[in-house]
PDB file of C-alpha atoms in Angstrom:
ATOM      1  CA  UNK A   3      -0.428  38.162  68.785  1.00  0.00           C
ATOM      2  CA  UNK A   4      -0.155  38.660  72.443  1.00  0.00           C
ATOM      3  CA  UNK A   5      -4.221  38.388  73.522  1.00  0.00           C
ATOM      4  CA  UNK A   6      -5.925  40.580  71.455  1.00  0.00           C
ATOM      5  CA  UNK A   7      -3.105  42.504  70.782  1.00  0.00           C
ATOM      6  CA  UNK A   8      -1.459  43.034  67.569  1.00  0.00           C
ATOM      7  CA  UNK A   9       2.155  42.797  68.329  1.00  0.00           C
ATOM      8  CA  UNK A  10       3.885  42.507  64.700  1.00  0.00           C
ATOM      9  CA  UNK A  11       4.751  41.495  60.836  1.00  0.00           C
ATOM     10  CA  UNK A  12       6.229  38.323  59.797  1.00  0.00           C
ATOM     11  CA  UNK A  13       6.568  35.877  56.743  1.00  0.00           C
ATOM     12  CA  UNK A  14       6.592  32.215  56.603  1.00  0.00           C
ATOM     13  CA  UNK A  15       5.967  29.583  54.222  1.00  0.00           C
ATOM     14  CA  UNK A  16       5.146  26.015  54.040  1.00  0.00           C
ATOM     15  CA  UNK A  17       6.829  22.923  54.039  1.00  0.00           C
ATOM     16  CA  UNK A  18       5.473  19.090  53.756  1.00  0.00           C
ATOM     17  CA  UNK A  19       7.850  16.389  54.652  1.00  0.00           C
ATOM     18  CA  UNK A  20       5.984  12.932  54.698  1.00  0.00           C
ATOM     19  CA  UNK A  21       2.397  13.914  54.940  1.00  0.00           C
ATOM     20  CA  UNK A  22       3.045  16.341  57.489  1.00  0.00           C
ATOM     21  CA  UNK A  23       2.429  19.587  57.164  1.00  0.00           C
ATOM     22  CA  UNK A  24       4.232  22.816  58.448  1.00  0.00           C
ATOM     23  CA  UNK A  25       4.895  26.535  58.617  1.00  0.00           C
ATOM     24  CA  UNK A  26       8.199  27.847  58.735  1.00  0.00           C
ATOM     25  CA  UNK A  27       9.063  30.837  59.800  1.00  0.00           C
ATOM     26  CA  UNK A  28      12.205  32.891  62.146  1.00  0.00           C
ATOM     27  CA  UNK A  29      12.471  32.016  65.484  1.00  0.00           C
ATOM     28  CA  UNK A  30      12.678  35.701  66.995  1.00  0.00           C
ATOM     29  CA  UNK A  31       9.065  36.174  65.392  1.00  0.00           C
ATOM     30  CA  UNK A  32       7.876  33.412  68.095  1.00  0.00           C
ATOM     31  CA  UNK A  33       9.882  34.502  70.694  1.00  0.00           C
ATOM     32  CA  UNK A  34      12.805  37.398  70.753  1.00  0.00           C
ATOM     33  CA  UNK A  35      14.308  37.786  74.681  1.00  0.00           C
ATOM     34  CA  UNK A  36      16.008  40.127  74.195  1.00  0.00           C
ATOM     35  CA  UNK A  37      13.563  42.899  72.966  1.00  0.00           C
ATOM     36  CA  UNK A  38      10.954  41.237  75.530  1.00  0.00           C
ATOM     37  CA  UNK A  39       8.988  39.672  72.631  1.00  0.00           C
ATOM     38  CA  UNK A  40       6.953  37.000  73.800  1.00  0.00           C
ATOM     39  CA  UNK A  41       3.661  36.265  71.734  1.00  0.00           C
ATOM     40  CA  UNK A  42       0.746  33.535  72.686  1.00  0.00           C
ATOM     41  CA  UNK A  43       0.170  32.974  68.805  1.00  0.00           C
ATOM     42  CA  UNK A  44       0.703  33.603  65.361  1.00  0.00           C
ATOM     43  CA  UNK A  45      -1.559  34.586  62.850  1.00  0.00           C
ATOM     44  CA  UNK A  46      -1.747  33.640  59.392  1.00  0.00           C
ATOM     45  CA  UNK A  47      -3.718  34.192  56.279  1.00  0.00           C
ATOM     46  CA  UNK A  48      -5.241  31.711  53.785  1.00  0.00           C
ATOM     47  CA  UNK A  49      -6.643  31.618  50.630  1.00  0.00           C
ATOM     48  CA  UNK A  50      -9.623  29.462  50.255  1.00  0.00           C
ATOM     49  CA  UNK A  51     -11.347  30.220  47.054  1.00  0.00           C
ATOM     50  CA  UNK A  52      -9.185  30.073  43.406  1.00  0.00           C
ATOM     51  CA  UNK A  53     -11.342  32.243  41.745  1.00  0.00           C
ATOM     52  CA  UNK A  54     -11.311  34.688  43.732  1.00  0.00           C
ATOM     53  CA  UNK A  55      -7.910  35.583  45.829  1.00  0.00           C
ATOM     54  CA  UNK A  56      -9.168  38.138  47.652  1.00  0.00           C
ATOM     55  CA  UNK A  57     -11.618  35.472  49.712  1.00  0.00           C
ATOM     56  CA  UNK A  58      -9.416  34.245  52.847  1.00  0.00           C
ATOM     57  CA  UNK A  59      -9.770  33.488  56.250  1.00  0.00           C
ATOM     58  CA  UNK A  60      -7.494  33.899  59.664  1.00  0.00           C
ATOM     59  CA  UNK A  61      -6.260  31.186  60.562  1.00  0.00           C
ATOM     60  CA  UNK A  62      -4.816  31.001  64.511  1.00  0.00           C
ATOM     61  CA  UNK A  63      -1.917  28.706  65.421  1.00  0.00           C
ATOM     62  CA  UNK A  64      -1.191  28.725  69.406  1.00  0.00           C
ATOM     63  CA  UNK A  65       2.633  28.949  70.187  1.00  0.00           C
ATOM     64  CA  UNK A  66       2.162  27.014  73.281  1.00  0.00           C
ATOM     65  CA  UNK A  67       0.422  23.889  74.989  1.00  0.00           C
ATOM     66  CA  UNK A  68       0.058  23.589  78.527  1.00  0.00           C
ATOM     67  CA  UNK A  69       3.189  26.108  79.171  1.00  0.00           C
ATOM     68  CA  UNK A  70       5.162  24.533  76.747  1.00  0.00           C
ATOM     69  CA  UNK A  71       6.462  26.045  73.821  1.00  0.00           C
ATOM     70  CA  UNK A  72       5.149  23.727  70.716  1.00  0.00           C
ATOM     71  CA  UNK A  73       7.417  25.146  67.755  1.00  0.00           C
ATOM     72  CA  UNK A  74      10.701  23.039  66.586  1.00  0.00           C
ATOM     73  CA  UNK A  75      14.049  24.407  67.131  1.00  0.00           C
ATOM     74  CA  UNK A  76      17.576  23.370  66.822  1.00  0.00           C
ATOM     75  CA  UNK A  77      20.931  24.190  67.778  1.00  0.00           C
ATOM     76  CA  UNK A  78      24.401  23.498  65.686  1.00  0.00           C
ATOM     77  CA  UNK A  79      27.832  23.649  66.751  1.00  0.00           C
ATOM     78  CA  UNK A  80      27.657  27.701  66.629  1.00  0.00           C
ATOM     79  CA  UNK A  81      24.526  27.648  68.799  1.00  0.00           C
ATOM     80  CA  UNK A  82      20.738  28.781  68.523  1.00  0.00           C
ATOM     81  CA  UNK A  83      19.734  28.704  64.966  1.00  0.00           C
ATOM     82  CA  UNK A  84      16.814  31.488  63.571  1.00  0.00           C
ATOM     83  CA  UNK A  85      14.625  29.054  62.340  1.00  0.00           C
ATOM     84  CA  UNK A  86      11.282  27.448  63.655  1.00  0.00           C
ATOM     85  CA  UNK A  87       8.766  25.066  61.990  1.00  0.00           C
ATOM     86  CA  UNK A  88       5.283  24.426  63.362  1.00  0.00           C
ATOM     87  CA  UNK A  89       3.242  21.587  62.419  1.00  0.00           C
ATOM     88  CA  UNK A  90      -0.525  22.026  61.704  1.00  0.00           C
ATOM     89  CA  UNK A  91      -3.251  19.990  61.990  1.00  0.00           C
ATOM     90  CA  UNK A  92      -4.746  19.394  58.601  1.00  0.00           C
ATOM     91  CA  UNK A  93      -7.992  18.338  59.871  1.00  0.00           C
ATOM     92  CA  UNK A  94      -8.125  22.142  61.333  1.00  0.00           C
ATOM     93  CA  UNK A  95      -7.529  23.687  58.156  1.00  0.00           C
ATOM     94  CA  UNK A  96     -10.166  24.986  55.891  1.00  0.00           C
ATOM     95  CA  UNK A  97     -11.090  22.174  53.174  1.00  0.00           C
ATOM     96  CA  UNK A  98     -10.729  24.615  50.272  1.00  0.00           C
ATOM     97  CA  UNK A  99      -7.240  25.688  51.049  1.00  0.00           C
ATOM     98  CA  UNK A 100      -5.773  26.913  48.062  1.00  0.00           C
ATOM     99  CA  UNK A 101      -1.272  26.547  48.464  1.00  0.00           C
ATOM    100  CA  UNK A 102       1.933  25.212  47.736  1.00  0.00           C
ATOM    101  CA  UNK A 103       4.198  23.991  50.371  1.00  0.00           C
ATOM    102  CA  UNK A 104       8.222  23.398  49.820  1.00  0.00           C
ATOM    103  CA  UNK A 105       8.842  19.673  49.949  1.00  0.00           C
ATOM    104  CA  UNK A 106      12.566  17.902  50.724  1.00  0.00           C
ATOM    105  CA  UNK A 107      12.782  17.220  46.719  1.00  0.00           C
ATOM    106  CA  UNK A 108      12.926  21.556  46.947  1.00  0.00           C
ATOM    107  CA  UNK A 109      16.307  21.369  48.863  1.00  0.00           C
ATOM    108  CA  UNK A 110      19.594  21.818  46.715  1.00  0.00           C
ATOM    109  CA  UNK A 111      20.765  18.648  46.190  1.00  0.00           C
ATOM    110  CA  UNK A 112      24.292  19.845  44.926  1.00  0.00           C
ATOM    111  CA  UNK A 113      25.642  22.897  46.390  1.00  0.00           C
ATOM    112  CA  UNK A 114      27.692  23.417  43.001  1.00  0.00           C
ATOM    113  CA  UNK A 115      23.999  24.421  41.589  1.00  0.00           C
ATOM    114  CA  UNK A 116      24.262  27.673  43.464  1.00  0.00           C
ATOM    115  CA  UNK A 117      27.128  30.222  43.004  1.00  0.00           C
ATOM    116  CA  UNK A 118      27.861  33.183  45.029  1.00  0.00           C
ATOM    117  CA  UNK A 119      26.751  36.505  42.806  1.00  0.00           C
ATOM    118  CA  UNK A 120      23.866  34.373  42.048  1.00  0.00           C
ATOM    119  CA  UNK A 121      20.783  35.466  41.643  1.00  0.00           C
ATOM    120  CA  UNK A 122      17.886  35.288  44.149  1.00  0.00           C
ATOM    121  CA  UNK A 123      14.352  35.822  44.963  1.00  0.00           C
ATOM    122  CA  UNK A 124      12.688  36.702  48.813  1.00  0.00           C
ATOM    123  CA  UNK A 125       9.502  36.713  48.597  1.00  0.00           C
ATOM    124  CA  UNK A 126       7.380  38.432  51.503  1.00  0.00           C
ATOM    125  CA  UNK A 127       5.724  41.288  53.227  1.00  0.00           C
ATOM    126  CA  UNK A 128       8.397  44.266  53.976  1.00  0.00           C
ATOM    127  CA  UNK A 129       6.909  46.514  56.239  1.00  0.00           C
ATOM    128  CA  UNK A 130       3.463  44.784  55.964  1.00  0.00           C
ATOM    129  CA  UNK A 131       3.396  45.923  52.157  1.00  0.00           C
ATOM    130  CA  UNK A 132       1.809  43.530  49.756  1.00  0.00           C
ATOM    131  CA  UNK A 133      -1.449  43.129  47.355  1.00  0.00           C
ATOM    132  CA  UNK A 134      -4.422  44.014  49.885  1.00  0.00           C
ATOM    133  CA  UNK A 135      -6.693  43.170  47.052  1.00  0.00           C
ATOM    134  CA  UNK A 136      -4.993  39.508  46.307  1.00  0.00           C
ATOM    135  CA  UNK A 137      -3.811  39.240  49.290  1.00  0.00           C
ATOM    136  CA  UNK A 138      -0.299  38.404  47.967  1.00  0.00           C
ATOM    137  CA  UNK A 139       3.217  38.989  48.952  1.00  0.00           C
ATOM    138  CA  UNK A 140       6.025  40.705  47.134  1.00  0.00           C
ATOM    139  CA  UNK A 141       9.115  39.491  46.072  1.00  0.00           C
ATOM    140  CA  UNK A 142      12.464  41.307  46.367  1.00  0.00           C
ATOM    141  CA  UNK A 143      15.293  40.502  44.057  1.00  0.00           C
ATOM    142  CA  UNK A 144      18.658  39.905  45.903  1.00  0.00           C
ATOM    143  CA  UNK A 145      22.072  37.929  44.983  1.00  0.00           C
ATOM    144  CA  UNK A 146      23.909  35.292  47.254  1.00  0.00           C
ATOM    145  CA  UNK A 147      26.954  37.572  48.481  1.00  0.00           C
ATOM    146  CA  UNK A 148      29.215  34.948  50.165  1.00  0.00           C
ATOM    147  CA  UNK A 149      30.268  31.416  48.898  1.00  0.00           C
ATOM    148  CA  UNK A 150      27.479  29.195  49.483  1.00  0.00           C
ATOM    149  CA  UNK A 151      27.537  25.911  50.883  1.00  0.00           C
ATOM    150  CA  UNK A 152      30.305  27.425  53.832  1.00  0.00           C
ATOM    151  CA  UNK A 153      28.941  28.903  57.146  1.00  0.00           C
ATOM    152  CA  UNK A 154      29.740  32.470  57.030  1.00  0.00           C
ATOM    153  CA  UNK A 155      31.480  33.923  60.038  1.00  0.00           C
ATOM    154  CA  UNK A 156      30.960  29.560  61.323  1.00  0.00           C
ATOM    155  CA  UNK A 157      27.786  30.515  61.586  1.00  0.00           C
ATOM    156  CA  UNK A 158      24.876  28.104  59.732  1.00  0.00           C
ATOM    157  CA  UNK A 159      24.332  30.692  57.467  1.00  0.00           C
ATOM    158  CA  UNK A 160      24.884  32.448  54.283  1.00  0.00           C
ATOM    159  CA  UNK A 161      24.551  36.549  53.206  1.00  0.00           C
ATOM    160  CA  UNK A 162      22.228  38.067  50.574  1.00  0.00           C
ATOM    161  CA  UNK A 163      22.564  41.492  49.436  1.00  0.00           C
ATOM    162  CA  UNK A 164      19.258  42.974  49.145  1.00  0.00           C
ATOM    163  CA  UNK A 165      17.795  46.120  50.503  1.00  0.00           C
ATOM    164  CA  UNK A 166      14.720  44.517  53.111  1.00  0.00           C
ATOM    165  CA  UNK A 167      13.044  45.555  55.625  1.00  0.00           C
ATOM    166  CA  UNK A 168      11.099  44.408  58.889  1.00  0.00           C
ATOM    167  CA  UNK A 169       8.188  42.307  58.416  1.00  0.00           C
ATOM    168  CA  UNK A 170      10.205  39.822  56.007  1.00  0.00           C
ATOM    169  CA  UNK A 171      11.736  37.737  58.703  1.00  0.00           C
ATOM    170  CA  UNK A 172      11.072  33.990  57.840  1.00  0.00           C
ATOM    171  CA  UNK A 173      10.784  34.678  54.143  1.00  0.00           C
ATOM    172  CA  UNK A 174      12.131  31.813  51.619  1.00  0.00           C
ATOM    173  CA  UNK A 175      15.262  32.464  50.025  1.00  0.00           C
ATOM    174  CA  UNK A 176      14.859  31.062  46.342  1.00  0.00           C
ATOM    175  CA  UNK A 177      16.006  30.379  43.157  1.00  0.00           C
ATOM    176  CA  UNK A 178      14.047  29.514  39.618  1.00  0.00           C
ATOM    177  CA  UNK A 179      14.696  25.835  38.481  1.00  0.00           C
ATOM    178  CA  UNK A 180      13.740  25.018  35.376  1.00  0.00           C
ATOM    179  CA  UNK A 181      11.479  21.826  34.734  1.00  0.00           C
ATOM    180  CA  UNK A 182      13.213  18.876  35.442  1.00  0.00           C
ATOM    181  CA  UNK A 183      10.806  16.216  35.089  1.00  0.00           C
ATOM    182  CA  UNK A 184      11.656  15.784  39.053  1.00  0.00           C
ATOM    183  CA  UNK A 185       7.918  16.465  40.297  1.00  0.00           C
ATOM    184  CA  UNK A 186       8.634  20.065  40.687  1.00  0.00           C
ATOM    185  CA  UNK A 187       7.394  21.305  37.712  1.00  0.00           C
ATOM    186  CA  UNK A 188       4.530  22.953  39.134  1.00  0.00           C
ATOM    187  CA  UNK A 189       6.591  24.591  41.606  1.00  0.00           C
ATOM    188  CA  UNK A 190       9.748  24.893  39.669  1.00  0.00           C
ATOM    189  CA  UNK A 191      12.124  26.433  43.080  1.00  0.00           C
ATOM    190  CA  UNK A 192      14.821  25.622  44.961  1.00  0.00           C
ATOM    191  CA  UNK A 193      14.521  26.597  48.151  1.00  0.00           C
ATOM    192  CA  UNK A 194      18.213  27.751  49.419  1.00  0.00           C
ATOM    193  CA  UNK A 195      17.284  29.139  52.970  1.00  0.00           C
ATOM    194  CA  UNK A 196      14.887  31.649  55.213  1.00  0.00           C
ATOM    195  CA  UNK A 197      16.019  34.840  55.692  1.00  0.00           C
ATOM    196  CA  UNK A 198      16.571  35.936  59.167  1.00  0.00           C
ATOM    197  CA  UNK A 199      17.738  39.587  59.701  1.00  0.00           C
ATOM    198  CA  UNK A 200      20.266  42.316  58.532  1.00  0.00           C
ATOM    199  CA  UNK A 201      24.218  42.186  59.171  1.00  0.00           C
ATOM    200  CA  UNK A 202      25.155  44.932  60.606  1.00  0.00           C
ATOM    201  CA  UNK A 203      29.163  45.757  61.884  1.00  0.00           C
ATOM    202  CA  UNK A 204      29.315  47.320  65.330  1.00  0.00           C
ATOM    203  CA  UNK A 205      31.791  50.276  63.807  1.00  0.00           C
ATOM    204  CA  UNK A 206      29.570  51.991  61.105  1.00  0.00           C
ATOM    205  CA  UNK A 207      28.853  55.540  61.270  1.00  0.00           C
ATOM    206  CA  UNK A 208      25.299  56.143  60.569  1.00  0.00           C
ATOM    207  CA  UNK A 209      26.434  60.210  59.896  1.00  0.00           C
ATOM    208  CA  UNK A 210      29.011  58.199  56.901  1.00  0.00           C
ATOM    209  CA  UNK A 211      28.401  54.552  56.089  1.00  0.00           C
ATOM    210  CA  UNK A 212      25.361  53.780  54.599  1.00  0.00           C
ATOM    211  CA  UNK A 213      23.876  50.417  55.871  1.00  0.00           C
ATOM    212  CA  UNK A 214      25.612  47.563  54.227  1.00  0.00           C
ATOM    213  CA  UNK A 215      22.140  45.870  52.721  1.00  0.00           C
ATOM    214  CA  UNK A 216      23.697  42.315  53.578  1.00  0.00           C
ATOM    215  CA  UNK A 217      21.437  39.910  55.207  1.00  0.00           C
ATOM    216  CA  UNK A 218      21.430  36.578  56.645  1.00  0.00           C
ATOM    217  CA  UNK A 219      19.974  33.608  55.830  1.00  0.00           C
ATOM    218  CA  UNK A 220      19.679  30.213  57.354  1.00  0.00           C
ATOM    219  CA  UNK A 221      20.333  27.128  54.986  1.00  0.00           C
ATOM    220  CA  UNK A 222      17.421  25.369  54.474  1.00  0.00           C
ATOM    221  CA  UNK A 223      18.607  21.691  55.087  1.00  0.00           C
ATOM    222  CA  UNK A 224      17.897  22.682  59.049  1.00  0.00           C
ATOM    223  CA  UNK A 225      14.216  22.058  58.094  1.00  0.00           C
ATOM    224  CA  UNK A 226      15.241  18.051  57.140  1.00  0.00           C
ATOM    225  CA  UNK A 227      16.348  18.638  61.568  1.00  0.00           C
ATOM    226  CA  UNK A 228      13.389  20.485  62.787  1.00  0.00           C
ATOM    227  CA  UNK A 229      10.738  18.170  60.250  1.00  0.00           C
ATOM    228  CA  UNK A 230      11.837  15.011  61.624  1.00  0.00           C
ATOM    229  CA  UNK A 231       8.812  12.480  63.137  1.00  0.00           C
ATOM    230  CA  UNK A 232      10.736  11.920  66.123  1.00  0.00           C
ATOM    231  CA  UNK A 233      10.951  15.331  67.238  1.00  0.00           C
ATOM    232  CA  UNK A 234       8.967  16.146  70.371  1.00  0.00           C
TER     233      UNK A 234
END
């Protein structure tokens, strides 16, 4: 939101580290320079009554503080990484809040538990589309299409191949776990990254080469980075 004004379609999710809480989403949905993208605020919506999902409220979260920008972000060796988390005040949120944040104990712990060809979930809002009624995301099925646990291209990211679309920037990148007696049973995923954008090549044909449906997404140990207490 830039004022009033609408300006576009995200996802993000939530993440608790420590009693504090979080929303994690891309970092060109907070600010993109180079297609002049510069919003005041984000927008998101939250369920509030667990009978009925349709019930939810707006819920405003400024991007900046006396000119400063207030979101977390971090660089690694490869530079600017597409990730920002914004902590909340919990004593602003609405007392019946009805979610599920991703926790440290989500991380992968081994990277040998994830394979490339491996099957995936993203779960968000592609062009805006979801359940209007519910008020629910959707979730896309994908694979992991280069080796996990090495930074593609020496970048801190890996590819999925899935066919998405605008509007699921900042979208988890999961996979089922089954009940481990590791806490997690009621939210039984690992959560392997956030999806940033599409990979593109700079030689395709449009008139010839379909688009290569590869996407990249941002391990999700930079969160254990941007989470930290002593970040300011």
């Amino acid at each position: 939101m830039l004022g009033e004004k609408s300006l576009t379609n995200a996802t993000g999710f939530f993440f608790e580290r420590e009693e504090r809480l979080f929303v994690v989403t891309s970092r060109h949905v907070v600010l993109d320079e180079p297609s002049n993208h510069h919003p005041d605020r984000i927008e998101i919506e939250l369920h509030v009554n667990p009978v009925n999902l349709g019930e939810t409220v707006q819920f405003s979260i400024p991007l900046y503080r006396d000119g400063k920008s207030v979101w977390r972000e971090g660089l690694d060796s490869a530079g600017a990484i597409d990730v920002v988390a914004l902590q909340l005040e919990r004593e602003a949120l609405p007392k019946a809040l009805l979610m599920r944040a991703f926790t440290p104990a989500h991380l992968v712990g081994k990277l040998d538990q994830v394979e490339m060809g491996g099957s995936v979930l993203i779960v968000g809002f592609p062009l805006g589309v979801h359940d209007t009624l519910h008020r629910l995301p959707v979730a896309r099925q994908s694979v992991i299409a280069s080796a996990f646990g090495i930074r593609f291209q020496g970048k801190g990211y890996f590819l999925t191949d899935a066919r998405l679309h605008r509007g699921t920037s900042g979208a988890p990148v999961v996979a089922r776990k089954s009940a481990t007696g590791d806490g997690r049973s009621d939210f039984p995923w690992m959560l392997l990254g956030v999806h940033s954008s599409r990979l593109d090549v700079v030689n395709r044909d449009a008139s010839q080469d379909e688009s290569l449906d590869l996407n990249c997404a941002w391990y999700a140990d930079i969160l254990m980075t941007l989470t930290t207490a002593t970040v300011r």
